[in-house]
Amino acid sequence: MTALALNAASLQYDNGFTALRDITAEFTRGSFTALVGPSGCGKSSLLRLLAGLEPPSTGSVSGLAQSDIGFVFQEPTLLAWRSVADNITLPLKIEGHSQNEIAARLAEALQLVGLADFADALPRQLSGGMKMRVSLARALAKRPPVLLMDEPFAALDELTRFRLDDDLRAIWQQQNCTIVFVTHSVTEAAYLAERALVMQDGQLKSALAIDQTGRADNFRSAPNYMAACAELSKALGHEAGTG
Amino acid sequence: MRYLTPVLLGMALLALWEIWVSAASIPVFILPPPSAIGAALVDNFASLIAALWVTVKVTAAAFFWAAVSAIGLAIIFTRARLIEMALYPYVVTLQVTPVVAIAPLILIWVGFDNVSRALVIIAWIVAFFPMLTNTVQGLRSIDPQLHDLMRLSGANWWQRLCYLEMPAALPSILTGAKISGGLALIGAVVAEFVAGSGASTGLAWRIIEAGNRLEIATMFASLALLSALGIVLFYLLSFCEWLLLHRWHESFRRG
């Protein structure tokens, strides 16, 4: 079953810049897709199109209502004057859920990202990785069928990123949601996703299914993961190396 | 040390002033010694406090209306580009035209039946602009991703205003308020000067009146009260700023 689909969609901004050209793609329900490409290739624009933040100039997007979409931005994008709990519950409050419902979802979201002890902390008291967890929790609290993530871990150090990658995989399996994950990192795409879409100059260049064998063990040293990295690098125009 | 050093310096300067005036036998109608100023303050205490209260009311009213109108207009400006483009030149005109030059007109228009309203309007003109530009600046510099977040949550314009825009712009609004508070006082004093005796009964008018009678000590006493009012106003607004921002804003982060 398809959760999201783009049909020959293009996006041209008001200043005349064409960010996306004729993109057709499908995202099946419960799938984990990585969008990979160099900076400025249109990955973020594609995500904004899927979120309904931009309308396509031509073509169509068939997706969900914005209330069914959890969006995680490149930066934590937290409100500095609200506590962790108040940041996470803000979208629920705006959507008008009951107090009990909000409290239950808050507890669940905090649990999922491992921040149960930090509900009353203010964003400035948290590290970069923790802020990103809050941002993720805020998206998850909506219990969205679709999670769109725009290079969420790009600004974090590698160890924190590895840990968040693992946590995200676990959350994905537990929540059974559809994830579209934008990244410029070949290794992150290969590690996280089941499928990687390679973008260049506003176009989809290729799609690569990532062999999932060896997931149960240490996937970062699995040969098929290495192979996927190499293949993705090649698709991006690098002869060797793992990006 | 932060409070002690300026107090000690002030006391030393006052003592020097006192000694110098009596040693050089400067007449009191040129420069009265601090002791005479203190005596004038005590002698005219009731009437000076009454005058101070008049100035406080004008200043407070002007500041209040400046804040309300500036924040309101700033919200309209950031929502409707067209209104901003149409109105902005006139707002600037109001700001750059010296208020002393507009004041007589305003006194003629509204001052006949209600002098204090004319005074408030004049002081409002002076206080309004920094509040407006600071609020607009604060509203404009909100991270666009935060606006996206509100859109994805389905927030209506009122929710966007309460949950995002007002709190995010608050630091800039309060910076504007600190400037506008001082300007409201300056505006009130200018307005009283222009209104002249008979029409106004505030501290600035007391300064003019005392000057006309060569009661220089009373002039200084009024002046001291005006300065004190300005200082109180500034620290009151700084305290509000601290109260509202110290928990979360970067400017209150300890180094």
Coordinates of C-alpha atoms in Angstrom, one line a residue:
Chain A
M1 CA 0.0 0.0 0.0
T2 CA 1.2 3.5 -0.9
A3 CA 1.6 6.0 1.9
L4 CA 3.0 8.9 -0.2
A5 CA 3.5 9.4 -3.9
L6 CA 4.9 12.0 -6.3
N7 CA 3.6 12.0 -9.8
A8 CA 5.8 14.0 -12.3
A9 CA 6.1 16.7 -9.7
S10 CA 8.2 19.8 -10.3
L11 CA 8.9 22.7 -8.0
Q12 CA 9.9 26.1 -9.2
Y13 CA 10.4 28.9 -6.6
D14 CA 9.1 32.4 -7.0
N15 CA 12.6 33.6 -7.9
G16 CA 12.6 31.3 -10.9
F17 CA 14.9 28.7 -9.4
T18 CA 13.8 25.2 -10.3
A19 CA 14.4 23.0 -7.3
L20 CA 12.8 19.8 -8.5
R21 CA 12.2 18.4 -12.0
D22 CA 9.7 15.8 -13.0
I23 CA 9.9 13.6 -9.9
T24 CA 7.9 10.4 -9.8
A25 CA 8.3 8.2 -6.7
E26 CA 6.3 6.0 -4.4
F27 CA 6.7 5.4 -0.7
T28 CA 5.0 2.2 0.5
R29 CA 3.4 2.1 3.9
G30 CA 5.9 1.2 6.7
S31 CA 8.9 1.6 4.5
F32 CA 12.1 3.4 5.4
T33 CA 13.5 5.4 2.5
A34 CA 16.7 7.5 2.5
L35 CA 17.0 10.5 0.1
V36 CA 20.7 11.0 -0.6
G37 CA 22.4 13.7 -2.6
P38 CA 24.9 16.6 -2.4
S39 CA 23.9 19.9 -0.9
G40 CA 21.5 21.9 -3.0
C41 CA 20.3 18.9 -5.0
G42 CA 16.7 19.4 -3.9
K43 CA 16.4 16.8 -1.1
S44 CA 14.9 19.3 1.3
S45 CA 12.6 20.7 -1.3
L46 CA 11.3 17.2 -2.0
L47 CA 10.6 16.7 1.6
R48 CA 8.7 20.1 1.8
L49 CA 6.7 19.0 -1.1
L50 CA 5.7 15.7 0.6
A51 CA 4.9 17.6 3.8
G52 CA 2.6 20.0 1.9
L53 CA 4.7 23.0 2.9
E54 CA 5.2 23.8 -0.8
P55 CA 2.7 23.0 -3.6
P56 CA 4.1 21.4 -6.7
S57 CA 4.4 23.8 -9.7
T58 CA 3.4 21.0 -12.0
G59 CA 2.5 17.3 -11.4
S60 CA 0.9 16.1 -8.2
V61 CA 1.6 14.9 -4.7
S62 CA -0.7 12.4 -3.2
G63 CA -0.1 12.2 0.4
L64 CA -1.7 12.8 3.7
A65 CA -3.2 15.6 5.7
Q66 CA -0.6 17.7 7.5
S67 CA -1.9 16.5 10.8
D68 CA -0.8 13.0 9.8
I69 CA 2.8 14.1 9.2
G70 CA 5.6 14.2 11.7
F71 CA 8.3 16.5 10.5
V72 CA 11.8 16.7 12.0
F73 CA 13.8 19.7 10.9
Q74 CA 17.5 20.0 10.3
E75 CA 17.9 22.0 13.5
P76 CA 16.1 21.0 16.7
T77 CA 13.7 24.0 16.1
L78 CA 12.6 24.1 19.7
L79 CA 10.9 27.0 21.4
A80 CA 13.6 28.3 23.9
W81 CA 11.0 29.6 26.4
R82 CA 9.1 26.3 26.7
S83 CA 10.3 23.2 28.7
V84 CA 11.0 19.9 27.0
A85 CA 7.5 18.7 27.9
D86 CA 5.8 21.9 26.7
N87 CA 7.7 21.7 23.4
I88 CA 6.7 18.2 22.8
T89 CA 3.0 18.8 23.6
L90 CA 2.6 22.1 21.7
P91 CA 1.4 20.5 18.4
L92 CA -1.0 18.3 20.4
K93 CA -2.3 21.4 22.3
I94 CA -2.8 23.2 19.0
E95 CA -4.7 20.2 17.5
G96 CA -6.9 20.4 20.6
H97 CA -6.4 17.0 22.3
S98 CA -7.7 16.4 25.8
Q99 CA -5.4 16.9 28.8
N100 CA -5.3 13.2 29.5
E101 CA -4.5 12.3 25.9
I102 CA -1.7 14.9 25.9
A103 CA -0.2 13.6 29.1
A104 CA -0.3 10.0 27.9
R105 CA 1.3 10.8 24.6
L106 CA 4.0 13.0 26.2
A107 CA 5.0 10.1 28.5
E108 CA 5.1 7.7 25.6
A109 CA 7.2 10.1 23.4
L110 CA 9.6 10.9 26.2
Q111 CA 10.0 7.1 26.8
L112 CA 10.7 6.5 23.1
V113 CA 13.5 9.0 22.9
G114 CA 14.9 8.2 26.4
L115 CA 14.3 11.6 27.9
A116 CA 11.9 10.7 30.7
D117 CA 14.0 12.5 33.3
F118 CA 14.2 15.8 31.4
A119 CA 10.6 16.8 31.0
D120 CA 11.0 20.0 32.9
A121 CA 14.4 21.0 31.5
L122 CA 14.7 24.0 29.2
P123 CA 16.3 23.6 25.7
R124 CA 19.4 25.6 26.7
Q125 CA 20.1 23.1 29.4
L126 CA 20.4 20.2 26.9
S127 CA 23.2 19.0 24.6
G128 CA 22.8 19.1 20.8
G129 CA 21.9 15.4 20.7
M130 CA 19.3 15.7 23.4
K131 CA 17.7 18.7 21.7
M132 CA 17.4 16.6 18.6
R133 CA 15.7 13.9 20.6
V134 CA 13.2 16.4 21.9
S135 CA 12.5 17.4 18.3
L136 CA 12.0 13.7 17.4
A137 CA 9.8 13.2 20.4
R138 CA 7.7 16.2 19.3
A139 CA 7.1 14.6 15.9
L140 CA 6.4 11.2 17.4
A141 CA 3.9 12.5 19.9
K142 CA 1.5 13.2 17.0
R143 CA 1.6 9.4 16.4
P144 CA 2.1 10.2 12.7
P145 CA 1.7 7.5 10.1
V146 CA 4.5 9.3 8.2
L147 CA 7.7 10.7 9.5
L148 CA 9.6 13.1 7.3
M149 CA 13.2 13.9 8.5
D150 CA 15.4 16.6 7.0
E151 CA 19.0 15.8 7.8
P152 CA 18.1 15.7 11.5
F153 CA 21.4 14.4 12.8
A154 CA 23.8 16.1 10.4
A155 CA 25.0 18.6 13.0
L156 CA 25.8 16.0 15.6
D157 CA 29.1 14.3 16.4
E158 CA 29.5 10.9 14.9
L159 CA 29.0 8.8 18.1
T160 CA 25.8 10.7 19.0
R161 CA 24.6 10.2 15.5
F162 CA 25.3 6.4 15.6
R163 CA 23.3 6.2 18.8
L164 CA 20.4 8.2 17.4
D165 CA 20.5 6.1 14.1
D166 CA 20.0 3.0 16.2
D167 CA 17.2 4.5 18.3
L168 CA 15.5 5.7 15.2
R169 CA 15.6 2.2 13.7
A170 CA 14.1 0.8 16.9
I171 CA 11.4 3.4 17.0
W172 CA 10.5 2.8 13.3
Q173 CA 10.1 -0.9 14.0
Q174 CA 8.1 -0.3 17.1
Q175 CA 5.8 2.4 15.6
N176 CA 5.5 0.8 12.2
C177 CA 5.5 4.2 10.5
T178 CA 6.7 5.3 7.0
I179 CA 9.9 7.2 7.2
V180 CA 11.5 9.4 4.5
F181 CA 15.0 10.4 5.7
V182 CA 17.0 13.1 4.0
T183 CA 20.8 12.9 4.4
H184 CA 23.9 13.8 2.6
S185 CA 25.8 11.0 4.3
V186 CA 26.1 7.8 2.2
T187 CA 26.9 5.7 5.3
E188 CA 23.9 7.0 7.2
A189 CA 21.6 6.3 4.3
A190 CA 22.9 2.7 3.9
Y191 CA 22.7 2.0 7.6
L192 CA 19.2 3.3 8.2
A193 CA 17.1 2.7 5.2
E194 CA 15.7 -0.2 3.2
R195 CA 15.9 1.8 0.0
A196 CA 17.9 4.8 -1.0
L197 CA 16.9 7.4 -3.6
V198 CA 19.8 9.2 -5.1
M199 CA 19.2 12.8 -6.2
Q200 CA 21.2 15.2 -8.3
D201 CA 20.3 18.6 -9.7
G202 CA 16.7 18.4 -8.7
Q203 CA 16.1 15.0 -10.3
L204 CA 15.9 11.4 -9.1
K205 CA 19.0 9.7 -10.5
S206 CA 18.6 6.2 -9.3
A207 CA 17.0 4.0 -6.7
L208 CA 18.9 1.4 -4.7
A209 CA 17.4 -1.4 -2.5
I210 CA 19.6 -2.1 0.4
D211 CA 20.2 -5.7 1.2
Q212 CA 19.0 -6.2 4.8
T213 CA 20.8 -9.4 5.7
G214 CA 22.9 -9.1 8.7
R215 CA 20.6 -6.6 10.5
A216 CA 20.5 -8.7 13.6
D217 CA 24.2 -8.4 14.2
N218 CA 26.5 -5.5 13.9
F219 CA 25.3 -4.1 10.6
R220 CA 28.0 -1.5 10.4
S221 CA 30.5 -4.3 9.7
A222 CA 28.2 -6.4 7.5
P223 CA 29.6 -6.9 3.9
N224 CA 26.3 -6.0 2.3
Y225 CA 26.2 -2.7 4.2
M226 CA 29.7 -1.9 2.9
A227 CA 28.6 -2.9 -0.6
A228 CA 25.6 -0.6 -0.4
C229 CA 27.9 2.3 0.7
A230 CA 30.1 1.7 -2.2
E231 CA 27.3 1.5 -4.6
L232 CA 25.7 4.7 -3.3
S233 CA 29.0 6.5 -3.5
K234 CA 29.3 5.4 -7.1
A235 CA 25.8 6.5 -7.9
L236 CA 26.7 9.9 -6.5
G237 CA 29.7 10.1 -8.8
H238 CA 32.5 9.0 -6.5
E239 CA 34.7 6.3 -7.8
A240 CA 35.9 5.0 -4.4
G241 CA 35.5 5.7 -0.7
T242 CA 32.4 5.6 1.5
G243 CA 31.7 9.3 1.7
Chain B
M1 CA 31.6 47.1 44.6
R2 CA 29.2 47.6 41.6
Y3 CA 26.9 49.7 43.7
L4 CA 29.3 51.1 46.2
T5 CA 31.7 52.7 43.8
P6 CA 29.2 55.0 42.0
V7 CA 27.6 56.0 45.4
L8 CA 31.0 56.9 46.9
L9 CA 31.9 58.9 43.8
G10 CA 28.6 60.7 43.9
M11 CA 29.1 61.6 47.6
A12 CA 32.6 62.8 47.0
L13 CA 31.5 65.0 44.1
L14 CA 28.7 66.5 46.2
A15 CA 31.1 67.3 49.0
L16 CA 33.5 68.9 46.5
W17 CA 30.6 70.9 45.1
E18 CA 29.5 72.1 48.6
I19 CA 33.1 73.2 49.5
W20 CA 33.8 74.8 46.2
V21 CA 30.6 76.9 46.2
S22 CA 31.2 78.3 49.7
A23 CA 35.0 78.7 49.2
A24 CA 34.6 80.6 45.9
S25 CA 31.5 82.4 47.3
I26 CA 29.4 81.7 44.2
P27 CA 25.9 83.3 44.6
V28 CA 23.0 80.9 45.2
F29 CA 21.1 82.2 42.1
I30 CA 24.0 81.0 39.9
L31 CA 24.9 77.7 41.6
P32 CA 23.3 76.7 44.9
P33 CA 25.2 74.2 47.1
P34 CA 23.8 70.7 47.4
S35 CA 22.6 71.5 51.0
A36 CA 20.4 74.4 49.6
I37 CA 19.0 72.0 47.0
G38 CA 18.2 69.5 49.6
A39 CA 16.5 72.2 51.7
A40 CA 14.5 73.3 48.7
L41 CA 13.4 69.7 48.1
V42 CA 12.2 69.4 51.7
D43 CA 10.5 72.8 51.8
N44 CA 8.6 72.3 48.5
F45 CA 8.2 68.5 49.0
A46 CA 4.4 68.4 48.8
S47 CA 4.1 70.6 45.7
L48 CA 7.1 68.9 43.9
I49 CA 5.7 65.4 44.5
A50 CA 2.3 66.6 43.2
A51 CA 4.1 67.9 40.1
L52 CA 6.1 64.7 39.8
W53 CA 2.9 62.7 39.9
V54 CA 1.5 64.7 37.0
T55 CA 4.6 64.0 34.9
V56 CA 4.5 60.3 35.9
K57 CA 0.9 60.0 34.7
V58 CA 1.7 61.6 31.3
T59 CA 4.8 59.5 30.9
A60 CA 3.0 56.3 31.9
A61 CA 0.0 57.0 29.6
A62 CA 2.3 57.8 26.7
F63 CA 4.4 54.7 27.3
F64 CA 1.4 52.5 27.6
W65 CA -0.2 53.7 24.3
A66 CA 3.2 53.6 22.6
A67 CA 3.5 50.0 23.5
V68 CA 0.0 49.0 22.6
S69 CA 0.0 50.9 19.3
A70 CA 3.5 49.8 18.3
I71 CA 3.0 46.2 19.0
G72 CA -0.4 46.2 17.2
L73 CA 1.0 48.0 14.2
A74 CA 4.1 45.7 14.1
I75 CA 1.8 42.7 14.0
I76 CA -0.2 44.2 11.1
F77 CA 3.0 45.2 9.3
T78 CA 4.4 41.7 9.4
R79 CA 1.1 40.1 8.3
A80 CA 0.3 42.5 5.5
R81 CA 3.2 43.7 3.5
L82 CA 1.0 46.1 1.5
I83 CA -0.1 48.0 4.6
E84 CA 3.5 48.3 5.7
M85 CA 4.5 49.7 2.3
A86 CA 1.7 52.2 2.4
L87 CA 2.1 53.4 6.0
Y88 CA 5.8 53.2 6.7
P89 CA 6.9 56.5 5.1
Y90 CA 4.3 58.3 7.2
V91 CA 5.5 56.6 10.4
V92 CA 9.0 57.7 9.5
T93 CA 7.9 61.2 8.8
L94 CA 6.2 61.4 12.2
Q95 CA 9.5 60.2 13.7
V96 CA 11.9 62.5 11.9
T97 CA 9.9 65.7 12.3
P98 CA 11.1 67.4 15.5
V99 CA 8.4 66.9 18.1
V100 CA 8.9 70.5 19.4
A101 CA 7.7 71.7 16.0
I102 CA 4.6 69.5 16.0
A103 CA 3.7 70.1 19.6
P104 CA 2.1 73.6 19.3
L105 CA -0.2 72.2 16.6
I106 CA -1.3 69.3 18.8
L107 CA -1.9 71.7 21.7
I108 CA -4.1 73.8 19.5
W109 CA -6.0 70.8 18.2
V110 CA -6.6 68.8 21.4
G111 CA -5.1 71.0 24.1
F112 CA -7.9 73.5 24.5
D113 CA -10.3 71.3 26.4
N114 CA -7.9 68.6 27.5
V115 CA -4.3 69.6 28.1
S116 CA -3.1 66.3 29.5
R117 CA -4.4 64.5 26.5
A118 CA -2.3 66.8 24.3
L119 CA 0.7 66.1 26.5
V120 CA 0.2 62.4 26.2
I121 CA -0.1 62.5 22.4
I122 CA 3.1 64.5 22.2
A123 CA 5.0 62.2 24.4
W124 CA 3.5 59.2 22.6
I125 CA 4.9 60.5 19.2
V126 CA 8.4 60.5 20.8
A127 CA 8.1 57.1 22.4
F128 CA 6.3 55.2 19.6
F129 CA 9.0 54.6 17.0
P130 CA 11.7 52.6 18.7
M131 CA 9.0 50.3 20.1
L132 CA 7.7 49.8 16.6
T133 CA 11.0 49.1 14.8
N134 CA 12.2 46.8 17.6
T135 CA 8.9 44.8 17.5
V136 CA 9.0 44.5 13.7
Q137 CA 12.6 43.4 13.9
G138 CA 11.8 40.8 16.5
L139 CA 8.8 39.4 14.6
R140 CA 10.8 39.3 11.3
S141 CA 13.8 37.4 12.8
I142 CA 11.8 34.4 13.8
D143 CA 13.3 31.2 12.4
P144 CA 11.2 30.3 9.3
Q145 CA 11.3 26.6 10.4
L146 CA 9.4 27.6 13.5
H147 CA 6.7 29.0 11.2
D148 CA 6.7 25.7 9.3
L149 CA 6.3 23.9 12.5
M150 CA 3.2 26.0 13.4
R151 CA 1.8 25.4 9.9
L152 CA 2.3 21.6 10.2
S153 CA 0.6 21.7 13.5
G154 CA -2.4 23.5 11.9
A155 CA -2.1 26.6 14.1
N156 CA -4.5 29.4 13.4
W157 CA -3.2 33.0 13.3
W158 CA -4.1 33.6 17.0
Q159 CA -2.3 30.4 18.1
R160 CA 0.7 31.4 16.0
L161 CA 0.7 34.8 17.7
C162 CA 0.5 33.5 21.3
Y163 CA 2.6 30.4 21.1
L164 CA 5.3 31.6 18.7
E165 CA 5.4 35.2 17.6
M166 CA 4.9 37.1 20.8
P167 CA 7.3 35.0 23.0
A168 CA 9.9 34.9 20.2
A169 CA 9.7 38.7 19.7
L170 CA 9.6 39.4 23.4
P171 CA 13.4 40.1 23.8
S172 CA 13.2 42.7 21.0
I173 CA 10.0 44.2 22.3
L174 CA 11.5 44.7 25.8
T175 CA 14.6 46.3 24.3
G176 CA 12.3 48.7 22.5
A177 CA 10.4 49.2 25.8
K178 CA 13.5 50.3 27.6
I179 CA 14.3 52.9 24.9
S180 CA 10.7 54.0 24.7
G181 CA 10.3 54.4 28.5
G182 CA 13.1 56.9 28.6
L183 CA 11.8 58.7 25.5
A184 CA 8.2 58.9 26.9
L185 CA 9.7 60.8 29.8
I186 CA 11.6 63.1 27.5
G187 CA 8.5 63.5 25.4
A188 CA 6.5 64.4 28.5
V189 CA 9.0 67.1 29.6
V190 CA 9.1 68.6 26.1
A191 CA 5.3 68.6 26.0
E192 CA 5.2 70.4 29.3
F193 CA 7.8 73.0 28.1
V194 CA 5.7 73.7 25.0
A195 CA 2.4 73.8 26.8
G196 CA 3.9 76.4 29.1
S197 CA 2.7 77.7 32.5
G198 CA -0.9 77.7 33.3
A199 CA -1.6 74.8 31.0
S200 CA 0.7 72.2 32.6
T201 CA 1.4 71.4 36.2
G202 CA 4.2 68.8 35.9
L203 CA 7.8 68.9 37.0
A204 CA 9.1 70.4 33.7
W205 CA 6.7 73.3 34.3
R206 CA 8.1 73.7 37.8
I207 CA 11.6 74.0 36.4
I208 CA 10.5 76.8 34.1
E209 CA 8.6 78.6 36.8
A210 CA 11.4 78.3 39.3
G211 CA 13.8 79.5 36.6
N212 CA 11.7 82.6 36.0
R213 CA 11.8 83.4 39.8
L214 CA 15.5 82.6 40.0
E215 CA 14.8 79.9 42.5
I216 CA 17.7 77.9 41.2
A217 CA 17.7 75.5 44.2
T218 CA 14.1 74.5 43.4
M219 CA 15.1 74.1 39.7
F220 CA 17.8 71.7 40.8
A221 CA 15.5 69.9 43.1
S222 CA 12.9 69.4 40.3
L223 CA 15.7 68.3 38.0
A224 CA 16.9 65.7 40.5
L225 CA 13.4 64.3 40.8
L226 CA 13.1 64.1 37.0
S227 CA 16.4 62.2 36.8
A228 CA 15.2 59.9 39.6
L229 CA 12.0 59.2 37.7
G230 CA 14.0 58.3 34.6
I231 CA 16.3 56.0 36.5
V232 CA 13.3 54.3 38.3
L233 CA 11.6 53.8 34.9
F234 CA 14.7 52.3 33.4
Y235 CA 15.3 49.9 36.2
L236 CA 11.7 49.0 36.4
L237 CA 11.7 48.0 32.8
S238 CA 15.1 46.2 33.2
F239 CA 13.5 44.2 36.0
C240 CA 10.5 43.3 33.9
E241 CA 13.0 42.1 31.2
W242 CA 14.8 40.0 33.7
L243 CA 11.6 38.6 35.1
L244 CA 10.4 37.5 31.7
L245 CA 13.6 36.4 30.1
H246 CA 16.2 35.2 32.6
R247 CA 14.9 31.6 32.6
W248 CA 15.4 31.0 28.9
H249 CA 17.1 33.8 27.0
E250 CA 20.7 33.8 26.0
S251 CA 21.3 37.3 27.1
F252 CA 20.9 36.2 30.7
R253 CA 23.2 33.2 30.5
R254 CA 25.9 33.4 33.0
G255 CA 29.4 33.4 31.4

